[in-house]
GROMACS .gro file of C-alpha atoms in nm:
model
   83
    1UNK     CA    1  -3.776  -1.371  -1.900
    2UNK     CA    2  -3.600  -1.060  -1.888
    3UNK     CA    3  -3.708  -0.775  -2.186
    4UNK     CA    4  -3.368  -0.609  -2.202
    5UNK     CA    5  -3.103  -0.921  -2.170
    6UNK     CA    6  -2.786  -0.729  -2.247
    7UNK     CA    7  -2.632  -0.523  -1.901
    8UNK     CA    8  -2.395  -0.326  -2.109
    9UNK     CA    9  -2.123  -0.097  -1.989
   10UNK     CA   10  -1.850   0.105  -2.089
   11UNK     CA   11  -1.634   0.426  -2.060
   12UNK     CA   12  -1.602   0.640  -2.359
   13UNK     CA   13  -1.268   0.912  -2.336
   14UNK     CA   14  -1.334   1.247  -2.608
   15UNK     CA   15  -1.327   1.572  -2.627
   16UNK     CA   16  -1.645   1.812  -2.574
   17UNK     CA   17  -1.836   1.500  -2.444
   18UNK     CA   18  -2.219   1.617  -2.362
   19UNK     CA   19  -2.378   1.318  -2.140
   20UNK     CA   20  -2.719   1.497  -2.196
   21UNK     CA   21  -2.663   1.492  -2.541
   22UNK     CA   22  -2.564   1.094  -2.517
   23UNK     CA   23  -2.860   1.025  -2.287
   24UNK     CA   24  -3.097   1.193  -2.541
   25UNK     CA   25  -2.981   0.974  -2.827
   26UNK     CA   26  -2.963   0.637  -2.620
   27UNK     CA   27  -3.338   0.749  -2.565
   28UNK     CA   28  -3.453   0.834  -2.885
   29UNK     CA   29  -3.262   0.578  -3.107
   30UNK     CA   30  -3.228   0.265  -2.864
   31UNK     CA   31  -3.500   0.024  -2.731
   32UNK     CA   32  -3.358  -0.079  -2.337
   33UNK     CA   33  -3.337   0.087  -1.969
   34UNK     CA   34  -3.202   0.133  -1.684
   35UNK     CA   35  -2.992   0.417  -1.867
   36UNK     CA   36  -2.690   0.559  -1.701
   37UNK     CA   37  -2.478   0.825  -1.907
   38UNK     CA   38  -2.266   1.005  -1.699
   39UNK     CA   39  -1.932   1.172  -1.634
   40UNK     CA   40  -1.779   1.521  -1.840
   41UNK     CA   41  -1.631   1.629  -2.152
   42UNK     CA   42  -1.396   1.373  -2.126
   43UNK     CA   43  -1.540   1.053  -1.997
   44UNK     CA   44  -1.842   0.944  -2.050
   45UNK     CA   45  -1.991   0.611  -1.855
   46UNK     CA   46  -2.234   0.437  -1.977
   47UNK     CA   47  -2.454   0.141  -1.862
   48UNK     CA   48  -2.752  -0.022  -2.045
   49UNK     CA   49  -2.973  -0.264  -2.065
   50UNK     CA   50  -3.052  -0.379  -2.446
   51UNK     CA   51  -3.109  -0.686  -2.674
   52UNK     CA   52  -2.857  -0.492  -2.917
   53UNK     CA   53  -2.520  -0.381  -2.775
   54UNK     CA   54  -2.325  -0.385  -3.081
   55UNK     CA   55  -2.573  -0.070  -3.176
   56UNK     CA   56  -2.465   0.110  -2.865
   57UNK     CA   57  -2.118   0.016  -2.936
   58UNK     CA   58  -2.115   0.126  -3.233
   59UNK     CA   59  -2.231   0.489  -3.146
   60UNK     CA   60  -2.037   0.543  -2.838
   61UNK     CA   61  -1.727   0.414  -3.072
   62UNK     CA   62  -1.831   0.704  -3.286
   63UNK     CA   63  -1.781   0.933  -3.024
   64UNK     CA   64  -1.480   0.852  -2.899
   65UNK     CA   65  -1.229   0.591  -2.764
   66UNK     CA   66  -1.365   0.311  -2.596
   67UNK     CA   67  -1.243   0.109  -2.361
   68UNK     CA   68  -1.369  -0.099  -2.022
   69UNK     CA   69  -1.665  -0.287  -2.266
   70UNK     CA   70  -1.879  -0.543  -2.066
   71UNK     CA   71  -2.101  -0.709  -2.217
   72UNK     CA   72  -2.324  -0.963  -2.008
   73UNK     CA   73  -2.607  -1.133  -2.108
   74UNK     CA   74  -2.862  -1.155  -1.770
   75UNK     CA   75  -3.113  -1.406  -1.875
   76UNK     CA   76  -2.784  -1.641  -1.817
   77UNK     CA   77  -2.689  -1.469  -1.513
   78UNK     CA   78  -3.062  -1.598  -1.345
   79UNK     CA   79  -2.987  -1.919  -1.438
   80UNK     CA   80  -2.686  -1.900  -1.256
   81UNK     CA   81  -2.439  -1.966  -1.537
   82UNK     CA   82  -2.159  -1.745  -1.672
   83UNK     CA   83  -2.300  -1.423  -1.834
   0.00000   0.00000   0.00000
């Protein structure tokens, strides 16, 4: 059983984009890992592992435009079904 059963991803496109500043709130305000915020002011990837991706969703939508969302749920993906 996995902790964290939501690999989520995305790409968020703004202006004045601060990954450390992302990375510092995904930290503080999110429970998950494997945490990967990275990119410029611009673009922004992201990749996650949480039980609540509509939260990070929601906050990276605040930030910008967001586009290239995958959502997959893991604990599926070990049973070798569809995640």
């Amino acid at each position: 059983m996995l902790e964290f059963k939501f690999d989520t991803q995305l790409l968020i496109e703004g202006t004045g984009l601060d990954e450390d500043e992302i990375y510092d709130y995904f930290v503080e305000n999110f429970k998950g890992d494997s945490l990967l915020a990275v990119g410029d002011e611009d673009l922004i990837k992201i990749h996650y592992h949480t039980n609540e991706p509509w939260r990070v969703l929601e906050y990276c939508a605040s930030l910008g435009e967001i586009y290239d969302v995958v959502v997959e749920n893991m604990e599926r993906q070990e049973q070798g079904l569809k995640g």
